[in-house]
Structure formats: structure tokens, C-alpha cells
PDB file of C-alpha atoms in Angstrom:
ATOM      1  CA  MET A  16       0.000   0.000   0.000  1.00  0.00           C
ATOM      2  CA  ASN A  17       1.237   3.485  -0.780  1.00  0.00           C
ATOM      3  CA  ARG A  18       1.383   5.341   2.509  1.00  0.00           C
ATOM      4  CA  THR A  19       1.979   8.680   0.816  1.00  0.00           C
ATOM      5  CA  SER A  20      -1.129  10.802   0.428  1.00  0.00           C
ATOM      6  CA  ARG A  21      -1.662  13.998  -1.508  1.00  0.00           C
ATOM      7  CA  ARG A  22      -3.113  15.445   1.685  1.00  0.00           C
ATOM      8  CA  PHE A  23       0.497  16.012   2.758  1.00  0.00           C
ATOM      9  CA  LYS A  24       1.057  18.312  -0.194  1.00  0.00           C
ATOM     10  CA  GLY A  25       1.123  21.963   0.741  1.00  0.00           C
ATOM     11  CA  LEU A  26       0.809  21.435   4.527  1.00  0.00           C
ATOM     12  CA  SER A  27       4.503  21.890   5.220  1.00  0.00           C
ATOM     13  CA  GLN A  28       6.205  25.266   4.972  1.00  0.00           C
ATOM     14  CA  GLY A  29       9.424  23.610   3.850  1.00  0.00           C
ATOM     15  CA  PRO A  30      10.637  20.477   2.082  1.00  0.00           C
ATOM     16  CA  GLU A  31       9.309  17.048   2.980  1.00  0.00           C
ATOM     17  CA  TYR A  32      11.291  13.812   2.939  1.00  0.00           C
ATOM     18  CA  PHE A  33      10.061  10.396   1.841  1.00  0.00           C
ATOM     19  CA  HIS A  34      11.565   6.934   1.961  1.00  0.00           C
ATOM     20  CA  CYS A  35      10.082   5.187  -1.077  1.00  0.00           C
ATOM     21  CA  VAL A  36      10.295   1.477  -1.857  1.00  0.00           C
ATOM     22  CA  SER A  37       9.038  -0.567  -4.789  1.00  0.00           C
ATOM     23  CA  ARG A  38       9.530  -4.237  -5.661  1.00  0.00           C
ATOM     24  CA  VAL A  39       9.527  -6.181  -8.895  1.00  0.00           C
ATOM     25  CA  VAL A  40       6.436  -8.327  -9.460  1.00  0.00           C
ATOM     26  CA  ASP A  41       6.824 -11.786  -7.869  1.00  0.00           C
ATOM     27  CA  ARG A  42      10.101 -10.522  -6.363  1.00  0.00           C
ATOM     28  CA  ARG A  43      11.935 -11.658  -9.487  1.00  0.00           C
ATOM     29  CA  MET A  44      15.670 -10.907  -9.650  1.00  0.00           C
ATOM     30  CA  VAL A  45      15.620  -8.955 -12.905  1.00  0.00           C
ATOM     31  CA  LEU A  46      17.490  -5.749 -12.049  1.00  0.00           C
ATOM     32  CA  LYS A  47      20.959  -6.739 -13.181  1.00  0.00           C
ATOM     33  CA  THR A  48      23.839  -4.455 -14.216  1.00  0.00           C
ATOM     34  CA  ASP A  49      22.289  -2.908 -17.336  1.00  0.00           C
ATOM     35  CA  GLU A  50      18.919  -2.536 -15.657  1.00  0.00           C
ATOM     36  CA  LYS A  51      20.399  -0.827 -12.595  1.00  0.00           C
ATOM     37  CA  GLU A  52      22.350   1.583 -14.773  1.00  0.00           C
ATOM     38  CA  GLU A  53      19.264   2.480 -16.807  1.00  0.00           C
ATOM     39  CA  PHE A  54      17.119   2.925 -13.711  1.00  0.00           C
ATOM     40  CA  ILE A  55      19.640   5.376 -12.253  1.00  0.00           C
ATOM     41  CA  ARG A  56      19.831   7.271 -15.553  1.00  0.00           C
ATOM     42  CA  ILE A  57      16.033   7.680 -15.620  1.00  0.00           C
ATOM     43  CA  MET A  58      15.956   8.509 -11.910  1.00  0.00           C
ATOM     44  CA  ARG A  59      18.437  11.353 -12.412  1.00  0.00           C
ATOM     45  CA  ILE A  60      16.751  12.763 -15.539  1.00  0.00           C
ATOM     46  CA  TYR A  61      13.368  13.112 -13.843  1.00  0.00           C
ATOM     47  CA  GLU A  62      14.914  14.241 -10.572  1.00  0.00           C
ATOM     48  CA  ALA A  63      15.862  17.475 -12.343  1.00  0.00           C
ATOM     49  CA  PHE A  64      12.560  17.795 -14.213  1.00  0.00           C
ATOM     50  CA  TYR A  65      10.346  17.287 -11.162  1.00  0.00           C
ATOM     51  CA  GLY A  66      12.397  19.557  -8.908  1.00  0.00           C
ATOM     52  CA  VAL A  67      13.041  16.879  -6.285  1.00  0.00           C
ATOM     53  CA  ARG A  68      16.374  15.724  -4.857  1.00  0.00           C
ATOM     54  CA  ILE A  69      17.556  12.154  -4.326  1.00  0.00           C
ATOM     55  CA  LEU A  70      19.444  12.198  -1.039  1.00  0.00           C
ATOM     56  CA  SER A  71      20.105   8.472  -0.819  1.00  0.00           C
ATOM     57  CA  TYR A  72      19.260   5.443  -2.957  1.00  0.00           C
ATOM     58  CA  CYS A  73      20.015   1.789  -3.515  1.00  0.00           C
ATOM     59  CA  ILE A  74      18.988  -0.341  -6.503  1.00  0.00           C
ATOM     60  CA  MET A  75      18.903  -4.042  -5.596  1.00  0.00           C
ATOM     61  CA  THR A  76      18.104  -6.964  -7.908  1.00  0.00           C
ATOM     62  CA  ASN A  77      14.371  -7.065  -7.160  1.00  0.00           C
ATOM     63  CA  HIS A  78      13.580  -3.748  -5.467  1.00  0.00           C
ATOM     64  CA  PHE A  79      14.842  -0.234  -4.879  1.00  0.00           C
ATOM     65  CA  HIS A  80      14.963   2.354  -2.102  1.00  0.00           C
ATOM     66  CA  LEU A  81      14.917   6.129  -2.596  1.00  0.00           C
ATOM     67  CA  LEU A  82      15.165   8.854   0.037  1.00  0.00           C
ATOM     68  CA  ILE A  83      13.655  11.890  -1.671  1.00  0.00           C
ATOM     69  CA  GLU A  84      13.551  15.541  -0.713  1.00  0.00           C
ATOM     70  CA  VAL A  85      10.396  17.178  -2.097  1.00  0.00           C
ATOM     71  CA  PRO A  86      10.508  20.988  -1.897  1.00  0.00           C
ATOM     72  CA  LYS A  87       7.400  23.070  -1.498  1.00  0.00           C
ATOM     73  CA  ARG A  88       6.106  24.423  -4.814  1.00  0.00           C
ATOM     74  CA  PRO A  89       7.673  27.832  -5.493  1.00  0.00           C
ATOM     75  CA  ALA A  90       5.625  31.005  -5.349  1.00  0.00           C
ATOM     76  CA  PRO A  91       4.178  32.040  -8.746  1.00  0.00           C
ATOM     77  CA  GLU A  92       6.860  34.683  -9.280  1.00  0.00           C
ATOM     78  CA  ASP A  93       9.591  32.083  -8.687  1.00  0.00           C
ATOM     79  CA  LEU A  94       8.329  29.461 -11.124  1.00  0.00           C
ATOM     80  CA  PRO A  95      10.550  28.738 -14.165  1.00  0.00           C
ATOM     81  CA  ASN A  96       9.969  31.106 -17.068  1.00  0.00           C
ATOM     82  CA  ASP A  97       9.001  29.805 -20.502  1.00  0.00           C
ATOM     83  CA  GLU A  98      12.549  29.086 -21.672  1.00  0.00           C
ATOM     84  CA  ALA A  99      13.542  27.424 -18.388  1.00  0.00           C
ATOM     85  CA  LEU A 100      10.466  25.207 -18.578  1.00  0.00           C
ATOM     86  CA  VAL A 101      11.244  24.315 -22.201  1.00  0.00           C
ATOM     87  CA  GLY A 102      14.784  23.425 -21.117  1.00  0.00           C
ATOM     88  CA  LYS A 103      13.473  21.064 -18.455  1.00  0.00           C
ATOM     89  CA  VAL A 104      11.145  19.411 -20.961  1.00  0.00           C
ATOM     90  CA  SER A 105      14.004  19.024 -23.444  1.00  0.00           C
ATOM     91  CA  ALA A 106      16.222  17.306 -20.849  1.00  0.00           C
ATOM     92  CA  ALA A 107      13.498  14.947 -19.634  1.00  0.00           C
ATOM     93  CA  LEU A 108      11.200  14.355 -22.606  1.00  0.00           C
ATOM     94  CA  GLY A 109      13.386  15.143 -25.606  1.00  0.00           C
ATOM     95  CA  GLU A 110      13.749  17.912 -28.148  1.00  0.00           C
ATOM     96  CA  VAL A 111      10.581  17.035 -30.077  1.00  0.00           C
ATOM     97  CA  ALA A 112       8.418  17.589 -26.992  1.00  0.00           C
ATOM     98  CA  ALA A 113      10.385  20.724 -26.106  1.00  0.00           C
ATOM     99  CA  ARG A 114       9.977  22.167 -29.600  1.00  0.00           C
ATOM    100  CA  GLY A 115       6.235  21.615 -29.489  1.00  0.00           C
ATOM    101  CA  LEU A 116       5.960  23.317 -26.101  1.00  0.00           C
ATOM    102  CA  ARG A 117       8.106  26.247 -27.244  1.00  0.00           C
ATOM    103  CA  GLU A 118       5.991  26.778 -30.358  1.00  0.00           C
ATOM    104  CA  GLU A 119       2.716  26.623 -28.447  1.00  0.00           C
ATOM    105  CA  LEU A 120       3.921  29.109 -25.846  1.00  0.00           C
ATOM    106  CA  LYS A 121       5.212  31.491 -28.508  1.00  0.00           C
ATOM    107  CA  HIS A 122       1.892  31.286 -30.355  1.00  0.00           C
ATOM    108  CA  PHE A 123      -0.081  32.075 -27.201  1.00  0.00           C
ATOM    109  CA  ARG A 124       2.219  34.933 -26.180  1.00  0.00           C
ATOM    110  CA  LYS A 125       2.270  36.446 -29.674  1.00  0.00           C
ATOM    111  CA  ASN A 126      -1.516  36.439 -29.929  1.00  0.00           C
ATOM    112  CA  GLY A 127      -2.173  37.872 -26.476  1.00  0.00           C
ATOM    113  CA  MET A 128      -3.464  34.574 -25.089  1.00  0.00           C
ATOM    114  CA  ALA A 129      -1.754  34.830 -21.698  1.00  0.00           C
ATOM    115  CA  GLN A 130      -4.378  32.701 -19.953  1.00  0.00           C
ATOM    116  CA  ALA A 131      -3.891  29.847 -22.416  1.00  0.00           C
ATOM    117  CA  ALA A 132      -0.102  30.077 -21.993  1.00  0.00           C
ATOM    118  CA  GLU A 133      -0.394  29.886 -18.214  1.00  0.00           C
ATOM    119  CA  ALA A 134      -2.815  26.961 -18.434  1.00  0.00           C
ATOM    120  CA  LEU A 135      -0.288  25.109 -20.610  1.00  0.00           C
ATOM    121  CA  ARG A 136       2.527  25.851 -18.169  1.00  0.00           C
ATOM    122  CA  GLU A 137       0.365  24.656 -15.280  1.00  0.00           C
ATOM    123  CA  ARG A 138      -0.065  21.258 -16.951  1.00  0.00           C
ATOM    124  CA  TYR A 139       3.661  20.759 -16.361  1.00  0.00           C
ATOM    125  CA  PHE A 140       3.948  22.487 -12.997  1.00  0.00           C
ATOM    126  CA  ALA A 141       1.086  20.419 -11.555  1.00  0.00           C
ATOM    127  CA  ARG A 142       3.287  17.314 -11.856  1.00  0.00           C
ATOM    128  CA  MET A 143       6.379  18.863 -10.289  1.00  0.00           C
ATOM    129  CA  TRP A 144       7.389  18.975  -6.630  1.00  0.00           C
ATOM    130  CA  ASP A 145       5.232  15.917  -5.985  1.00  0.00           C
ATOM    131  CA  VAL A 146       6.586  12.554  -4.831  1.00  0.00           C
ATOM    132  CA  SER A 147       3.734  10.498  -6.297  1.00  0.00           C
ATOM    133  CA  SER A 148       4.115  12.044  -9.765  1.00  0.00           C
ATOM    134  CA  TYR A 149       7.876  11.553  -9.656  1.00  0.00           C
ATOM    135  CA  MET A 150       7.685   7.921  -8.611  1.00  0.00           C
ATOM    136  CA  GLN A 151       5.000   7.164 -11.176  1.00  0.00           C
ATOM    137  CA  VAL A 152       6.956   8.549 -14.120  1.00  0.00           C
ATOM    138  CA  VAL A 153      10.257   6.925 -13.129  1.00  0.00           C
ATOM    139  CA  LYS A 154       8.667   3.500 -12.794  1.00  0.00           C
ATOM    140  CA  GLN A 155       6.652   3.886 -15.989  1.00  0.00           C
ATOM    141  CA  ARG A 156       9.623   5.031 -18.059  1.00  0.00           C
ATOM    142  CA  PHE A 157      11.796   2.219 -16.748  1.00  0.00           C
ATOM    143  CA  THR A 158       9.086  -0.363 -17.450  1.00  0.00           C
ATOM    144  CA  GLN A 159       8.732   0.939 -21.013  1.00  0.00           C
ATOM    145  CA  TRP A 160      12.491   0.658 -21.533  1.00  0.00           C
ATOM    146  CA  TYR A 161      12.586  -2.812 -19.989  1.00  0.00           C
ATOM    147  CA  ASN A 162       9.648  -4.161 -21.992  1.00  0.00           C
ATOM    148  CA  ARG A 163      10.964  -2.850 -25.323  1.00  0.00           C
ATOM    149  CA  SER A 164      14.057  -5.023 -25.179  1.00  0.00           C
ATOM    150  CA  ARG A 165      14.180  -7.619 -27.963  1.00  0.00           C
ATOM    151  CA  LYS A 166      15.429 -10.266 -25.586  1.00  0.00           C
ATOM    152  CA  ARG A 167      12.418  -9.757 -23.311  1.00  0.00           C
ATOM    153  CA  LYS A 168       9.511  -8.775 -25.572  1.00  0.00           C
ATOM    154  CA  ARG A 169       7.174  -8.512 -22.595  1.00  0.00           C
ATOM    155  CA  LYS A 170       4.075  -6.446 -21.841  1.00  0.00           C
ATOM    156  CA  GLY A 171       2.447  -5.200 -18.696  1.00  0.00           C
ATOM    157  CA  THR A 172       3.629  -3.891 -15.382  1.00  0.00           C
ATOM    158  CA  LEU A 173       7.034  -4.723 -13.956  1.00  0.00           C
ATOM    159  CA  TRP A 174       6.235  -3.718 -10.381  1.00  0.00           C
ATOM    160  CA  GLU A 175       4.137  -5.589  -7.838  1.00  0.00           C
ATOM    161  CA  ASP A 176       2.526  -2.442  -6.437  1.00  0.00           C
ATOM    162  CA  ARG A 177       2.404   1.298  -6.987  1.00  0.00           C
ATOM    163  CA  PHE A 178       5.019   2.065  -4.328  1.00  0.00           C
ATOM    164  CA  ARG A 179       5.269   2.330  -0.566  1.00  0.00           C
ATOM    165  CA  SER A 180       6.503   5.431   1.203  1.00  0.00           C
ATOM    166  CA  VAL A 181       7.116   6.781   4.673  1.00  0.00           C
ATOM    167  CA  LEU A 182       7.365  10.443   5.598  1.00  0.00           C
ATOM    168  CA  VAL A 183      10.719  10.999   7.354  1.00  0.00           C
ATOM    169  CA  ALA A 184      11.343  13.801   9.844  1.00  0.00           C
ATOM    170  CA  GLU A 185      14.209  16.152   9.066  1.00  0.00           C
ATOM    171  CA  GLU A 186      15.056  16.762  12.710  1.00  0.00           C
ATOM    172  CA  GLY A 187      17.764  14.927  14.597  1.00  0.00           C
ATOM    173  CA  ASP A 188      19.172  11.694  13.218  1.00  0.00           C
ATOM    174  CA  ALA A 189      16.082  10.506  11.327  1.00  0.00           C
ATOM    175  CA  LEU A 190      17.376  11.308   7.826  1.00  0.00           C
ATOM    176  CA  LYS A 191      20.896  10.098   8.620  1.00  0.00           C
ATOM    177  CA  THR A 192      19.543   6.828   9.984  1.00  0.00           C
ATOM    178  CA  MET A 193      17.307   6.305   6.957  1.00  0.00           C
ATOM    179  CA  ALA A 194      20.075   7.143   4.484  1.00  0.00           C
ATOM    180  CA  ALA A 195      22.431   4.719   6.221  1.00  0.00           C
ATOM    181  CA  TYR A 196      19.751   2.021   6.247  1.00  0.00           C
ATOM    182  CA  ILE A 197      19.368   2.446   2.477  1.00  0.00           C
ATOM    183  CA  ASP A 198      23.100   2.464   1.719  1.00  0.00           C
ATOM    184  CA  LEU A 199      23.685  -0.612   3.901  1.00  0.00           C
ATOM    185  CA  ASN A 200      21.213  -2.781   1.956  1.00  0.00           C
ATOM    186  CA  PRO A 201      23.929  -4.584  -0.057  1.00  0.00           C
ATOM    187  CA  VAL A 202      25.917  -5.206   3.141  1.00  0.00           C
ATOM    188  CA  ARG A 203      22.936  -6.738   4.902  1.00  0.00           C
ATOM    189  CA  ALA A 204      22.262  -8.872   1.811  1.00  0.00           C
ATOM    190  CA  GLY A 205      25.836 -10.194   1.900  1.00  0.00           C
ATOM    191  CA  ILE A 206      26.671  -8.788  -1.539  1.00  0.00           C
ATOM    192  CA  VAL A 207      29.576  -6.615  -0.355  1.00  0.00           C
ATOM    193  CA  GLN A 208      31.396  -5.957   2.909  1.00  0.00           C
ATOM    194  CA  ASP A 209      32.073  -2.287   2.179  1.00  0.00           C
ATOM    195  CA  PRO A 210      28.998  -0.344   0.961  1.00  0.00           C
ATOM    196  CA  GLY A 211      31.332   1.766  -1.184  1.00  0.00           C
ATOM    197  CA  ASP A 212      31.908  -1.297  -3.372  1.00  0.00           C
ATOM    198  CA  PHE A 213      28.267  -1.356  -4.485  1.00  0.00           C
ATOM    199  CA  ARG A 214      28.112   1.289  -7.183  1.00  0.00           C
ATOM    200  CA  TRP A 215      24.318   1.293  -7.626  1.00  0.00           C
ATOM    201  CA  SER A 216      23.757   3.208  -4.394  1.00  0.00           C
ATOM    202  CA  SER A 217      24.221   6.793  -3.274  1.00  0.00           C
ATOM    203  CA  TYR A 218      27.289   5.911  -1.218  1.00  0.00           C
ATOM    204  CA  GLY A 219      28.804   3.824  -3.995  1.00  0.00           C
ATOM    205  CA  GLU A 220      28.180   6.636  -6.488  1.00  0.00           C
ATOM    206  CA  ALA A 221      29.707   9.154  -4.074  1.00  0.00           C
ATOM    207  CA  MET A 222      32.817   7.035  -3.542  1.00  0.00           C
ATOM    208  CA  GLY A 223      33.171   6.954  -7.319  1.00  0.00           C
ATOM    209  CA  GLY A 224      33.187  10.754  -7.412  1.00  0.00           C
ATOM    210  CA  GLY A 225      29.529  11.348  -8.321  1.00  0.00           C
ATOM    211  CA  LYS A 226      28.891  15.010  -7.494  1.00  0.00           C
ATOM    212  CA  ARG A 227      25.139  14.750  -6.988  1.00  0.00           C
ATOM    213  CA  ALA A 228      25.495  11.783  -4.657  1.00  0.00           C
ATOM    214  CA  ILE A 229      28.254  13.522  -2.693  1.00  0.00           C
ATOM    215  CA  ALA A 230      26.146  16.684  -2.369  1.00  0.00           C
ATOM    216  CA  GLY A 231      23.132  14.754  -1.072  1.00  0.00           C
ATOM    217  CA  LEU A 232      25.074  12.761   1.515  1.00  0.00           C
ATOM    218  CA  ALA A 233      27.090  15.813   2.606  1.00  0.00           C
ATOM    219  CA  TRP A 234      23.846  17.719   3.173  1.00  0.00           C
ATOM    220  CA  ILE A 235      22.472  14.858   5.296  1.00  0.00           C
ATOM    221  CA  ALA A 236      25.687  14.659   7.312  1.00  0.00           C
ATOM    222  CA  GLY A 237      25.457  18.383   8.075  1.00  0.00           C
ATOM    223  CA  ILE A 238      22.088  18.197   9.842  1.00  0.00           C
ATOM    224  CA  PRO A 239      22.630  18.871  13.578  1.00  0.00           C
ATOM    225  CA  ALA A 240      21.618  15.994  15.841  1.00  0.00           C
ATOM    226  CA  HIS A 241      19.532  18.233  18.120  1.00  0.00           C
ATOM    227  CA  GLY A 242      17.770  20.534  15.693  1.00  0.00           C
ATOM    228  CA  GLY A 243      18.736  24.074  14.783  1.00  0.00           C
ATOM    229  CA  GLU A 244      19.850  25.428  11.457  1.00  0.00           C
ATOM    230  CA  ASN A 245      21.377  23.060   8.938  1.00  0.00           C
ATOM    231  CA  ARG A 246      25.145  23.110   9.226  1.00  0.00           C
ATOM    232  CA  LYS A 247      26.780  23.380   5.808  1.00  0.00           C
ATOM    233  CA  LEU A 248      29.757  21.122   5.149  1.00  0.00           C
ATOM    234  CA  SER A 249      32.115  21.061   2.202  1.00  0.00           C
ATOM    235  CA  PRO A 250      31.590  18.043  -0.097  1.00  0.00           C
ATOM    236  CA  LYS A 251      34.791  16.415   1.167  1.00  0.00           C
ATOM    237  CA  ALA A 252      34.064  17.020   4.849  1.00  0.00           C
ATOM    238  CA  GLY A 253      30.425  16.061   4.416  1.00  0.00           C
ATOM    239  CA  LEU A 254      31.217  12.762   2.738  1.00  0.00           C
ATOM    240  CA  GLU A 255      33.753  11.925   5.448  1.00  0.00           C
ATOM    241  CA  ALA A 256      31.196  12.750   8.149  1.00  0.00           C
ATOM    242  CA  TYR A 257      28.596  10.596   6.424  1.00  0.00           C
ATOM    243  CA  ARG A 258      31.114   7.764   6.063  1.00  0.00           C
ATOM    244  CA  CYS A 259      31.779   7.851   9.814  1.00  0.00           C
ATOM    245  CA  ALA A 260      28.049   7.783  10.561  1.00  0.00           C
ATOM    246  CA  LEU A 261      27.498   4.987   8.050  1.00  0.00           C
ATOM    247  CA  PHE A 262      30.202   2.728   9.411  1.00  0.00           C
ATOM    248  CA  GLY A 263      29.134   3.487  12.965  1.00  0.00           C
ATOM    249  CA  ARG A 264      25.729   2.092  12.135  1.00  0.00           C
ATOM    250  CA  ALA A 265      27.201  -0.854  10.259  1.00  0.00           C
ATOM    251  CA  GLU A 266      29.636  -1.953  12.952  1.00  0.00           C
ATOM    252  CA  THR A 267      29.176  -5.413  14.423  1.00  0.00           C
ATOM    253  CA  ARG A 268      28.854  -6.524  18.025  1.00  0.00           C
ATOM    254  CA  THR A 269      28.350  -9.867  19.764  1.00  0.00           C
ATOM    255  CA  ASP A 270      24.984 -10.824  21.137  1.00  0.00           C
ATOM    256  CA  GLY A 271      26.432 -12.382  24.281  1.00  0.00           C
ATOM    257  CA  VAL A 272      26.009 -15.982  23.182  1.00  0.00           C
ATOM    258  CA  GLY A 273      28.652 -16.192  20.505  1.00  0.00           C
ATOM    259  CA  GLY A 274      26.602 -14.694  17.661  1.00  0.00           C
ATOM    260  CA  VAL A 275      27.300 -11.494  15.767  1.00  0.00           C
ATOM    261  CA  VAL A 276      24.709  -8.789  15.313  1.00  0.00           C
ATOM    262  CA  LYS A 277      25.018  -6.130  12.596  1.00  0.00           C
ATOM    263  CA  ARG A 278      23.765  -2.752  13.667  1.00  0.00           C
ATOM    264  CA  GLY A 279      21.508  -1.134  11.114  1.00  0.00           C
ATOM    265  CA  ALA A 280      20.357  -4.477   9.732  1.00  0.00           C
TER     266      ALA A 280
END
């Protein structure tokens, strides 16, 4: 069941944070190397278009985790202008779609049809800054790519449900704990010992020099444990701070009877 509701939208004065999970139908292990790479490519394209930010992620073989920052919709005067909107459409949907939007907007503006131009812009803005719209398009686009493959030639949905999500508090350690939980998935599954060796995760991408992944994890690492203003860290310092937090949560301890317990599992 999707625990995200549109009733959340607009209630917060600032960004909201969601841990989103979706699994492949029948839990089939179909997300191999090429599939993971394509999912991340699509995830990043629509991240920019929808105005959200992926703070942490992990793509496993039959499911994925995303920790998403969803900003509040900007005030009308701060919305992208026509050319900025066309640029977003070009990056996400391609030049053909962008050209069509540009021509329509120019036609409306030239003929004094401001209301029609704004209605057209709103069709795009209504989908932005919304976690449900973002998740829907990413999963749909990936399914379309997956199904088109000659070696698969399949139809229908790839996912067993819409998606599940939990609203995560920004205060304290909540976001750090959730990000670490996501990045430690391949460790808990026994795939790697060091989460940095799993490149289809935010931490793996960051250790490979990925700027967007580094920025997201550095921002998380800079959140004070006891509230207050966000403390800004440089990318290098932020990644090191996140690494310390991550390995602190992943350390092992004995359970008193000879067994080993992994924290964060």
C-alpha cells in the first residue's frame, strides 16, 4: 500500500522527505547491471525535471529504495519562465516535446493569449514537486524501456505495487539513519562488505566521485543531531562525516552468546 497521500502536499512550509520502496512483481531478480544503470539514468533525468532531490538510494536486484527531498512548490513569481520550462522538458522528454511546447507558448504569447499560456505551463507544474508524480513517471519510463528489449519482448507492469513510502522527519538523526539504512542494503544482503563497493547506491556513487550523490550525503551529514539550522559542510568534509556515521551504524557486536549482530540491519 502506498502510505503517501496527496493530503500532505502543501501542509509543510518547507521540504518534505520520503523513503520510497518498490519491488519487482513476484520478487523476481531482474534488475541486473544494465537494468540498474538504466534505472539510475532515468531517476536522475526526472529528478531534475520534477524539482526533487535524491538524497540516498540503492537499486537491488528485485527492489529499490529512494530517500527523496520534495521541496514546497515555489511562489508564482519564482516558477521557471518559458525558456527554463522548455529546457526542463528538453532534458526529460526530448527535443521534439520541447519544440512543441516552445511553439505553443510562442503562439499564445504572440496572440495575447496569456491565460492559455499559463494553463499550458500549469499542466507541467502540476506534476512537479510531488513525490507520487515523480515515482509514477520513473517506474513507468523504466518499465517501457525494460519491456521494449528484444530479448524480453514482454508487456504489462514490472512492479508488484504502486510504491510504498514513509514520511521521514528532518530533525535529529532521522534522515541520517534512513540514508544509512538504504546504503547498507547490499551489506545486509551479503553482496559486499564495504557499501562503497556497491556502485548502484548513493554511497557507492559518491565514492566513485559522483557530485550529486556527494552533495546529497554531505547535506544529510550536516544536519545537527539536536535541531537548529542546517550546518553546511564542504563536499569532502560532508562525505567523510557521512562515512563515519554509516560505518558506525554498520559496525558489528556480539549478542552475548557467541553470535554477531550487525547494527543497522
